[in-house]
Amino acid sequence: MQKSILITGGAGFIGSHVIRRFVNNYPGYTIVNADNLTYAGNLENLKDIETAPNYIFRKTDITDKESVMALFNDFSFDGVIHLAAESHVDRSITSPDEFIYTNIIGTVNLLNAFRSSAPGVTGKKLFYHISTDEVYGSLGRSGLFTEETPYDPKSPYSASKASSDHMVRAFGNTFGFHWIISNCSNNYGPNQFPEKLIPLTINNIKTNRQIPVYGRGENVRDWLYVEDHAAAIDLIFHNGVPGETYNIGGDNEWKNIDLVTLLCRIMDEKLGRDKGTSEKLITFVTDRAGHDLRYAIDCRKLKRDLGWKPSVNFREGLTRTVEWYLANNEWLERIVSGEYTQYYQQQYTRKS
Ligand code: NAD
Ligand code: DAU
């Protein structure tokens, strides 16, 4: 089937895996990647598919209304998968404004352009918004987030994502077009920017630097391999019910300190270091402000209704991830030698 699909944020971590999957699996689709190439966007992530005949890159800042309108005028999109966002919680604490512009205003610009190109539900064009479990706030020691859990965001990042979710539902309801939202737990895997816990830990072990663990490392996250998220997005885009929300998670909860310790062991094996070498780098630092204690997802709806399940076991996924970072040293070096160095100093000098 011939289709033209807009994927925003395709040069980022998750977006690049989604683009690769769609370009390779759907040769009949034209995939347009609209990304502004912020510090987190990297076209190197897409080197293997950049010359594919069904792939187009268009540098676009979604906060710029005119550029977004021009994009929709130049292509007749059959569907949108919206991933572009400011995504790092710590950055949202030091400079929240970008999160408001990109995550809220950027989403509204896309919704406005989409509704002028997709009038009425009969058009069957879908606006699929990729969101996070953080919109639900923080869990105590027990319980799971379901699709009915009330929104209770606690950081500028999660509040901006919650706001964009509300905008998608409100625009869909008011202007009568098809929309879907999915809320996913923590992703990990190749191409993740090394400001996030797992690639930061891998990089610090590799370079013999302290591993900063916030507080006592008691916070819990539910981890999902990025390709399993991309597979869920593919399934939901094609088979999801318009007007529905789907939670996506790995059924894989880890305390940060246990996860970091496991990573240390895998890294020691891979680097041929003595057992226990990397664990000595673990350093407890000042906690993240307003740090959510625990996220955990109930994704039974997605499993039951659409037949999805995670395919990559955590130890295997972490090993693959470590191997990718060790084999792609140049990718990492180029990132850590740029804006990242300044960010790292600001973020971690204060904390240690
Ligand atoms: P990322 O930070 O790696 O990538 C974000 C991408 O968006 C980058 O390519 C960046 O250049 C682009 N972008 C940022 N501002 C833009 C703008 N104004 N205009 C156009 N493009 C812009 O993020 P990620 O981790 O891949 O997350 C992707 C999406 O998935 C986000 O919406 C995030 O909220 C959501 N999400 C992420 C996770 C996770 O664990 N990483 C989990 C659940 C949901
Ligand atoms: O839950 C989904 C969310 O997961 C996504 O919406 C976000 O875009 C994504 O960044 C991620 O948010 P987290 O804040 O959970 O991820 P991060 O990797 O920043 O941190 C994971 C945990 O590790 C968290 O409890 C904070 C802690 N941490 C993080 C860093 C960067 C540390 O202890 N030390 C660190 O240096």
Tab-separated table of C-alpha atoms and ligand atoms in Angstrom:
chain	number	residue	atom	x	y	z
A	1	MET	CA	0.000	0.000	0.000
A	2	GLN	CA	1.291	3.508	-0.815
A	3	LYS	CA	1.323	5.883	2.143
A	4	SER	CA	3.147	8.986	3.192
A	5	ILE	CA	4.030	9.095	6.891
A	6	LEU	CA	5.500	11.948	8.900
A	7	ILE	CA	7.740	10.872	11.779
A	8	THR	CA	8.966	13.732	13.984
A	9	GLY	CA	12.132	13.451	16.083
A	10	GLY	CA	13.471	10.668	13.859
A	11	ALA	CA	17.125	11.616	14.421
A	12	GLY	CA	16.838	10.984	18.167
A	13	PHE	CA	17.173	7.751	20.125
A	14	ILE	CA	13.742	6.109	19.800
A	15	GLY	CA	12.822	7.976	16.609
A	16	SER	CA	15.817	6.552	14.719
A	17	HIS	CA	14.774	2.983	15.598
A	18	VAL	CA	11.189	3.726	14.502
A	19	ILE	CA	12.374	5.272	11.214
A	20	ARG	CA	14.660	2.289	10.464
A	21	ARG	CA	11.836	-0.161	11.121
A	22	PHE	CA	9.330	1.681	8.922
A	23	VAL	CA	11.784	2.357	6.069
A	24	ASN	CA	12.891	-1.303	5.973
A	25	ASN	CA	9.525	-2.970	6.596
A	26	TYR	CA	7.298	-0.771	4.424
A	27	PRO	CA	8.991	-0.081	1.074
A	28	GLY	CA	5.684	1.251	-0.264
A	29	TYR	CA	5.557	4.024	2.346
A	30	THR	CA	7.360	7.329	1.991
A	31	ILE	CA	8.808	8.142	5.396
A	32	VAL	CA	9.476	11.822	6.068
A	33	ASN	CA	11.696	12.482	9.080
A	34	ALA	CA	11.174	16.012	10.451
A	35	ASP	CA	13.765	16.860	13.059
A	36	ASN	CA	15.490	20.067	14.121
A	37	LEU	CA	18.751	18.284	15.025
A	38	THR	CA	19.053	19.662	18.546
A	39	TYR	CA	21.895	18.408	20.757
A	40	ALA	CA	19.975	15.084	20.943
A	41	GLY	CA	19.337	14.679	17.210
A	42	ASN	CA	22.022	12.892	15.220
A	43	LEU	CA	21.713	11.887	11.575
A	44	GLU	CA	24.552	9.391	12.122
A	45	ASN	CA	21.903	7.257	13.826
A	46	LEU	CA	20.320	6.743	10.393
A	47	LYS	CA	23.442	6.236	8.229
A	48	ASP	CA	22.352	2.751	7.136
A	49	ILE	CA	19.043	3.904	5.648
A	50	GLU	CA	19.744	7.523	4.617
A	51	THR	CA	19.898	6.682	0.898
A	52	ALA	CA	16.802	4.448	0.882
A	53	PRO	CA	14.408	5.546	-1.890
A	54	ASN	CA	11.459	5.735	0.537
A	55	TYR	CA	13.202	8.005	3.087
A	56	ILE	CA	13.288	11.814	3.176
A	57	PHE	CA	14.878	14.013	5.832
A	58	ARG	CA	13.478	17.498	6.343
A	59	LYS	CA	15.121	19.773	8.921
A	60	THR	CA	12.181	21.327	10.755
A	61	ASP	CA	11.771	23.126	14.054
A	62	ILE	CA	8.310	22.167	15.309
A	63	THR	CA	8.147	25.334	17.423
A	64	ASP	CA	8.130	27.309	14.162
A	65	LYS	CA	4.502	27.403	13.003
A	66	GLU	CA	5.310	28.459	9.423
A	67	SER	CA	7.866	25.664	8.912
A	68	VAL	CA	5.372	23.107	10.192
A	69	MET	CA	2.632	24.427	7.884
A	70	ALA	CA	5.061	24.385	4.939
A	71	LEU	CA	5.899	20.740	5.704
A	72	PHE	CA	2.227	19.752	5.582
A	73	ASN	CA	1.721	21.764	2.394
A	74	ASP	CA	4.638	20.053	0.663
A	75	PHE	CA	3.535	16.503	1.504
A	76	SER	CA	0.126	14.951	1.789
A	77	PHE	CA	0.582	12.871	4.923
A	78	ASP	CA	-1.616	9.836	5.571
A	79	GLY	CA	-0.441	9.680	9.162
A	80	VAL	CA	1.809	11.302	11.755
A	81	ILE	CA	3.931	9.614	14.432
A	82	HIS	CA	5.078	12.373	16.768
A	83	LEU	CA	8.209	11.741	18.822
A	84	ALA	CA	10.067	15.086	18.681
A	85	ALA	CA	10.528	16.398	22.202
A	86	GLU	CA	12.919	17.615	24.806
A	87	SER	CA	13.279	14.356	26.711
A	88	HIS	CA	15.704	14.655	29.632
A	89	VAL	CA	14.239	15.269	33.114
A	90	ASP	CA	17.445	16.828	34.536
A	91	ARG	CA	17.555	19.403	31.735
A	92	SER	CA	13.900	20.248	32.413
A	93	ILE	CA	14.904	21.121	35.980
A	94	THR	CA	17.768	23.444	34.992
A	95	SER	CA	16.005	25.013	31.961
A	96	PRO	CA	12.275	24.271	31.690
A	97	ASP	CA	11.458	26.796	28.929
A	98	GLU	CA	12.612	24.634	25.999
A	99	PHE	CA	10.284	21.895	27.247
A	100	ILE	CA	7.297	24.222	27.098
A	101	TYR	CA	8.181	25.456	23.597
A	102	THR	CA	8.945	22.110	21.985
A	103	ASN	CA	6.739	19.678	23.874
A	104	ILE	CA	3.609	21.832	24.192
A	105	ILE	CA	3.745	24.557	21.536
A	106	GLY	CA	5.502	22.265	19.036
A	107	THR	CA	2.767	19.647	19.478
A	108	VAL	CA	0.037	22.258	19.061
A	109	ASN	CA	1.689	23.499	15.838
A	110	LEU	CA	1.628	19.948	14.486
A	111	LEU	CA	-1.999	19.452	15.551
A	112	ASN	CA	-3.040	22.672	13.824
A	113	ALA	CA	-1.255	21.736	10.606
A	114	PHE	CA	-2.648	18.183	10.784
A	115	ARG	CA	-6.253	19.267	11.314
A	116	SER	CA	-6.133	21.606	8.354
A	117	SER	CA	-4.905	18.689	6.241
A	118	ALA	CA	-7.227	16.005	7.710
A	119	PRO	CA	-10.712	17.419	8.052
A	120	GLY	CA	-13.299	15.075	9.580
A	121	VAL	CA	-12.931	11.562	11.008
A	122	THR	CA	-13.818	9.992	7.680
A	123	GLY	CA	-10.375	11.023	6.420
A	124	LYS	CA	-8.940	8.129	8.519
A	125	LYS	CA	-5.659	9.969	8.850
A	126	LEU	CA	-4.086	9.230	12.212
A	127	PHE	CA	-2.178	11.509	14.583
A	128	TYR	CA	-0.203	9.131	16.802
A	129	HIS	CA	1.444	10.833	19.777
A	130	ILE	CA	4.332	9.115	21.591
A	131	SER	CA	4.254	9.856	25.295
A	132	THR	CA	5.672	8.666	28.582
A	133	ASP	CA	4.599	6.882	31.757
A	134	GLU	CA	5.909	9.908	33.699
A	135	VAL	CA	2.606	11.730	33.062
A	136	TYR	CA	1.064	9.488	35.744
A	137	GLY	CA	3.424	10.802	38.439
A	138	SER	CA	5.124	8.529	40.945
A	139	LEU	CA	4.077	5.183	42.452
A	140	GLY	CA	4.721	4.044	46.007
A	141	ARG	CA	6.277	0.633	46.651
A	142	SER	CA	3.322	-1.188	45.049
A	143	GLY	CA	0.776	-0.720	42.261
A	144	LEU	CA	1.019	-0.190	38.506
A	145	PHE	CA	0.083	2.628	36.099
A	146	THR	CA	-2.940	1.672	33.981
A	147	GLU	CA	-4.478	3.678	31.141
A	148	GLU	CA	-7.034	4.954	33.708
A	149	THR	CA	-4.486	6.263	36.235
A	150	PRO	CA	-5.117	10.012	36.683
A	151	TYR	CA	-2.411	12.311	35.382
A	152	ASP	CA	-0.169	13.710	38.129
A	153	PRO	CA	3.079	14.900	36.520
A	154	LYS	CA	5.796	16.027	38.906
A	155	SER	CA	8.644	17.435	36.786
A	156	PRO	CA	8.655	20.190	34.146
A	157	TYR	CA	9.385	17.441	31.585
A	158	SER	CA	6.464	15.232	32.595
A	159	ALA	CA	4.126	18.227	32.954
A	160	SER	CA	4.996	19.313	29.415
A	161	LYS	CA	4.346	15.786	28.101
A	162	ALA	CA	1.061	15.568	30.056
A	163	SER	CA	0.048	18.900	28.575
A	164	SER	CA	0.804	17.690	25.051
A	165	ASP	CA	-1.260	14.527	25.689
A	166	HIS	CA	-4.201	16.701	26.781
A	167	MET	CA	-3.821	18.826	23.640
A	168	VAL	CA	-3.902	15.762	21.393
A	169	ARG	CA	-7.100	14.447	23.043
A	170	ALA	CA	-8.720	17.893	23.095
A	171	PHE	CA	-7.903	18.676	19.450
A	172	GLY	CA	-9.044	15.218	18.319
A	173	ASN	CA	-12.313	15.567	20.215
A	174	THR	CA	-12.965	19.156	19.170
A	175	PHE	CA	-11.929	18.988	15.527
A	176	GLY	CA	-12.924	15.367	14.924
A	177	PHE	CA	-9.844	13.531	13.744
A	178	HIS	CA	-8.275	10.166	14.582
A	179	TRP	CA	-5.671	10.149	17.307
A	180	ILE	CA	-3.907	7.571	19.478
A	181	ILE	CA	-1.525	8.077	22.411
A	182	SER	CA	0.893	5.551	23.872
A	183	ASN	CA	2.672	5.999	27.197
A	184	CYS	CA	5.882	4.013	27.522
A	185	SER	CA	8.310	3.243	30.319
A	186	ASN	CA	12.123	3.770	30.251
A	187	ASN	CA	13.784	2.724	27.002
A	188	TYR	CA	17.381	1.560	26.631
A	189	GLY	CA	19.535	0.335	23.748
A	190	PRO	CA	21.888	1.563	21.019
A	191	ASN	CA	21.992	5.264	20.063
A	192	GLN	CA	20.728	6.640	23.384
A	193	PHE	CA	22.277	9.993	24.249
A	194	PRO	CA	24.801	9.494	27.085
A	195	GLU	CA	23.040	11.904	29.456
A	196	LYS	CA	20.607	9.073	30.355
A	197	LEU	CA	21.460	6.591	33.128
A	198	ILE	CA	22.461	3.493	31.129
A	199	PRO	CA	24.712	5.030	28.434
A	200	LEU	CA	26.139	7.484	30.982
A	201	THR	CA	27.131	4.561	33.219
A	202	ILE	CA	28.659	2.645	30.293
A	203	ASN	CA	30.665	5.687	29.197
A	204	ASN	CA	31.868	6.483	32.706
A	205	ILE	CA	32.999	2.914	33.332
A	206	LYS	CA	34.812	2.872	30.000
A	207	THR	CA	36.648	6.090	30.850
A	208	ASN	CA	37.159	5.209	34.543
A	209	ARG	CA	34.996	8.026	35.848
A	210	GLN	CA	32.725	7.994	38.888
A	211	ILE	CA	29.213	6.648	38.294
A	212	PRO	CA	26.794	9.212	39.791
A	213	VAL	CA	23.838	7.487	41.474
A	214	TYR	CA	21.199	9.923	42.732
A	215	GLY	CA	20.222	9.645	46.407
A	216	ARG	CA	20.733	6.054	47.590
A	217	GLY	CA	19.826	4.489	44.244
A	218	GLU	CA	16.467	3.300	45.635
A	219	ASN	CA	14.333	4.701	42.781
A	220	VAL	CA	12.726	2.124	40.514
A	221	ARG	CA	12.241	2.216	36.748
A	222	ASP	CA	10.677	-0.309	34.326
A	223	TRP	CA	13.087	-0.885	31.402
A	224	LEU	CA	12.178	-1.808	27.829
A	225	TYR	CA	14.557	-2.507	24.922
A	226	VAL	CA	14.118	0.249	22.325
A	227	GLU	CA	13.370	-2.131	19.434
A	228	ASP	CA	10.485	-3.580	21.429
A	229	HIS	CA	9.094	-0.044	21.769
A	230	ALA	CA	9.517	0.486	18.001
A	231	ALA	CA	7.649	-2.792	17.383
A	232	ALA	CA	4.820	-1.652	19.668
A	233	ILE	CA	4.616	1.695	17.833
A	234	ASP	CA	4.394	-0.133	14.483
A	235	LEU	CA	1.592	-2.370	15.793
A	236	ILE	CA	-0.347	0.474	17.397
A	237	PHE	CA	-0.003	2.708	14.324
A	238	HIS	CA	-1.435	-0.014	12.097
A	239	ASN	CA	-3.899	-1.821	14.383
A	240	GLY	CA	-4.624	0.483	17.319
A	241	VAL	CA	-8.128	1.838	17.837
A	242	PRO	CA	-8.447	5.603	17.230
A	243	GLY	CA	-9.315	7.506	20.394
A	244	GLU	CA	-7.551	4.926	22.596
A	245	THR	CA	-4.495	5.119	24.815
A	246	TYR	CA	-2.032	2.220	25.190
A	247	ASN	CA	0.521	1.735	27.960
A	248	ILE	CA	3.792	0.098	26.913
A	249	GLY	CA	6.221	-1.428	29.419
A	250	GLY	CA	8.773	-4.148	29.948
A	251	ASP	CA	7.394	-5.849	33.106
A	252	ASN	CA	10.973	-5.291	34.180
A	253	GLU	CA	11.405	-3.193	37.327
A	254	TRP	CA	14.872	-2.413	38.619
A	255	LYS	CA	16.175	-0.296	41.485
A	256	ASN	CA	18.808	2.053	40.045
A	257	ILE	CA	21.544	0.710	42.309
A	258	ASP	CA	20.859	-2.899	41.260
A	259	LEU	CA	20.808	-1.948	37.597
A	260	VAL	CA	24.071	-0.017	37.844
A	261	THR	CA	25.685	-2.925	39.696
A	262	LEU	CA	24.585	-5.368	36.971
A	263	LEU	CA	25.978	-3.032	34.304
A	264	CYS	CA	29.277	-2.863	36.200
A	265	ARG	CA	29.508	-6.664	36.101
A	266	ILE	CA	28.735	-6.849	32.373
A	267	MET	CA	31.287	-4.100	31.663
A	268	ASP	CA	34.003	-5.857	33.713
A	269	GLU	CA	33.419	-9.023	31.670
A	270	LYS	CA	33.451	-7.189	28.335
A	271	LEU	CA	36.521	-5.078	29.154
A	272	GLY	CA	38.388	-8.020	30.671
A	273	ARG	CA	38.707	-6.218	34.005
A	274	ASP	CA	38.826	-7.968	37.388
A	275	LYS	CA	35.422	-8.648	38.983
A	276	GLY	CA	34.410	-5.715	41.191
A	277	THR	CA	36.584	-3.114	39.408
A	278	SER	CA	33.725	-1.023	38.014
A	279	GLU	CA	31.588	-1.203	41.170
A	280	LYS	CA	34.260	0.864	42.925
A	281	LEU	CA	33.283	3.764	40.650
A	282	ILE	CA	29.729	3.953	42.073
A	283	THR	CA	29.289	7.286	43.863
A	284	PHE	CA	26.118	8.416	45.614
A	285	VAL	CA	25.427	12.061	44.759
A	286	THR	CA	22.788	14.671	45.640
A	287	ASP	CA	19.341	13.458	44.623
A	288	ARG	CA	17.427	14.801	41.598
A	289	ALA	CA	14.975	17.526	42.737
A	290	GLY	CA	11.464	16.071	43.032
A	291	HIS	CA	12.782	12.627	42.021
A	292	ASP	CA	9.868	10.263	41.235
A	293	LEU	CA	10.262	7.133	43.377
A	294	ARG	CA	8.888	4.422	41.132
A	295	TYR	CA	7.355	3.861	37.702
A	296	ALA	CA	5.791	0.549	36.704
A	297	ILE	CA	3.445	-0.149	33.838
A	298	ASP	CA	0.435	-2.375	33.434
A	299	CYS	CA	0.471	-3.083	29.676
A	300	ARG	CA	-2.115	-5.873	29.636
A	301	LYS	CA	-4.358	-3.868	27.276
A	302	LEU	CA	-1.700	-3.765	24.551
A	303	LYS	CA	-0.920	-7.454	25.019
A	304	ARG	CA	-4.569	-8.524	25.054
A	305	ASP	CA	-5.947	-6.266	22.301
A	306	LEU	CA	-3.027	-6.157	19.873
A	307	GLY	CA	-0.953	-9.230	20.790
A	308	TRP	CA	2.285	-7.326	21.584
A	309	LYS	CA	4.867	-8.557	24.058
A	310	PRO	CA	8.468	-7.578	24.801
A	311	SER	CA	10.907	-9.910	23.025
A	312	VAL	CA	14.292	-8.982	24.477
A	313	ASN	CA	15.238	-10.212	27.914
A	314	PHE	CA	16.971	-7.593	30.082
A	315	ARG	CA	20.366	-9.231	30.530
A	316	GLU	CA	20.524	-9.935	26.785
A	317	GLY	CA	19.398	-6.372	25.947
A	318	LEU	CA	21.944	-4.809	28.300
A	319	THR	CA	24.719	-6.993	26.866
A	320	ARG	CA	23.742	-5.971	23.304
A	321	THR	CA	23.688	-2.333	24.412
A	322	VAL	CA	27.127	-2.508	26.046
A	323	GLU	CA	28.530	-4.241	22.939
A	324	TRP	CA	27.058	-1.529	20.707
A	325	TYR	CA	28.613	1.310	22.733
A	326	LEU	CA	31.994	-0.424	22.826
A	327	ALA	CA	31.883	-1.060	19.063
A	328	ASN	CA	30.751	2.491	18.266
A	329	ASN	CA	33.363	4.471	20.104
A	330	GLU	CA	33.505	7.162	17.408
A	331	TRP	CA	29.750	7.838	17.721
A	332	LEU	CA	30.195	8.288	21.469
A	333	GLU	CA	33.415	10.325	21.194
A	334	ARG	CA	31.821	12.813	18.808
A	335	ILE	CA	28.966	13.375	21.265
A	336	VAL	CA	30.960	13.632	24.455
A	337	SER	CA	33.406	16.091	22.918
A	338	GLY	CA	30.713	18.673	22.099
A	339	GLU	CA	27.973	20.405	24.096
A	340	TYR	CA	27.873	17.351	26.346
A	341	THR	CA	31.112	18.284	28.151
A	342	GLN	CA	29.667	21.602	29.282
A	343	TYR	CA	26.361	19.967	30.288
A	344	TYR	CA	28.192	17.284	32.249
A	345	GLN	CA	30.256	19.786	34.197
A	346	GLN	CA	27.222	21.868	35.109
A	347	GLN	CA	25.082	18.880	36.030
A	348	TYR	CA	27.557	16.871	38.079
A	349	THR	CA	29.927	19.427	39.628
A	350	ARG	CA	26.976	20.656	41.679
A	351	LYS	CA	26.050	17.137	42.758
A	352	SER	CA	29.243	15.476	43.939
B	1	NAD	P1	15.696	12.142	22.224
B	1	NAD	O1	15.972	13.305	23.124
B	1	NAD	O2	16.756	11.108	22.030
B	1	NAD	O3	15.301	12.679	20.773
B	1	NAD	C1	14.429	13.746	20.577
B	1	NAD	C2	14.506	14.166	19.106
B	1	NAD	O4	13.600	15.276	18.933
B	1	NAD	C3	15.898	14.640	18.663
B	1	NAD	O5	16.226	14.073	17.428
B	1	NAD	C4	15.737	16.153	18.551
B	1	NAD	O6	16.588	16.735	17.573
B	1	NAD	C5	14.264	16.285	18.176
B	1	NAD	N1	13.732	17.595	18.547
B	1	NAD	C6	13.827	18.214	19.751
B	1	NAD	N2	13.272	19.450	19.691
B	1	NAD	C7	12.797	19.602	18.415
B	1	NAD	C8	12.117	20.639	17.741
B	1	NAD	N3	11.818	21.799	18.337
B	1	NAD	N4	11.756	20.437	16.451
B	1	NAD	C9	12.047	19.276	15.828
B	1	NAD	N5	12.716	18.258	16.413
B	1	NAD	C10	13.093	18.422	17.690
B	1	NAD	O7	14.350	11.514	22.779
B	1	NAD	P2	13.901	9.984	22.893
B	1	NAD	O8	14.410	9.436	24.167
B	1	NAD	O9	14.180	9.288	21.622
B	1	NAD	O10	12.314	10.194	23.071
B	1	NAD	C11	11.478	10.307	21.932
B	1	NAD	C12	10.046	10.485	22.383
B	1	NAD	O11	9.636	9.375	23.165
B	1	NAD	C13	9.810	11.723	23.257
B	1	NAD	O12	8.576	12.279	22.918
B	1	NAD	C14	9.792	11.169	24.677
B	1	NAD	O13	8.995	11.968	25.512
B	1	NAD	C15	9.166	9.811	24.431
B	1	NAD	N6	9.551	8.766	25.400
B	1	NAD	C16	10.864	8.513	25.679
B	1	NAD	C17	11.201	7.478	26.549
B	1	NAD	C18	12.641	7.142	26.862
B	1	NAD	O14	12.877	6.313	27.743
B	1	NAD	N7	13.623	7.728	26.220
B	1	NAD	C19	10.173	6.714	27.139
B	1	NAD	C20	8.830	7.022	26.847
B	1	NAD	C21	8.539	8.033	25.959
B	2	DAU	O1	9.809	6.679	32.082
B	2	DAU	C1	10.015	7.169	30.786
B	2	DAU	C2	11.054	8.266	30.810
B	2	DAU	O2	12.309	7.632	31.053
B	2	DAU	C3	11.113	9.081	29.524
B	2	DAU	O3	9.893	9.753	29.348
B	2	DAU	C4	12.258	10.085	29.561
B	2	DAU	O4	12.350	10.762	28.323
B	2	DAU	C5	13.547	9.322	29.819
B	2	DAU	O5	14.636	10.230	29.926
B	2	DAU	C6	13.435	8.484	31.090
B	2	DAU	O6	13.370	9.334	32.266
B	2	DAU	P1	14.192	9.001	33.612
B	2	DAU	O7	14.395	10.253	34.357
B	2	DAU	O8	13.578	7.844	34.312
B	2	DAU	O9	15.574	8.477	32.946
B	2	DAU	P2	17.118	8.753	33.342
B	2	DAU	O10	17.946	7.823	32.513
B	2	DAU	O11	17.458	10.197	33.335
B	2	DAU	O12	17.186	8.254	34.852
B	2	DAU	C7	16.844	6.921	35.209
B	2	DAU	C8	16.963	6.819	36.724
B	2	DAU	O13	18.350	6.953	37.091
B	2	DAU	C9	16.237	7.922	37.475
B	2	DAU	O14	15.695	7.386	38.674
B	2	DAU	C10	17.333	8.932	37.801
B	2	DAU	C11	18.557	8.058	37.968
B	2	DAU	N1	19.853	8.677	37.573
B	2	DAU	C12	19.926	9.286	36.365
B	2	DAU	C13	21.094	9.878	35.948
B	2	DAU	C14	21.185	10.575	34.619
B	2	DAU	C15	20.940	8.584	38.421
B	2	DAU	O15	20.873	8.004	39.519
B	2	DAU	N2	22.112	9.172	38.010
B	2	DAU	C16	22.235	9.830	36.812
B	2	DAU	O16	23.333	10.362	36.524
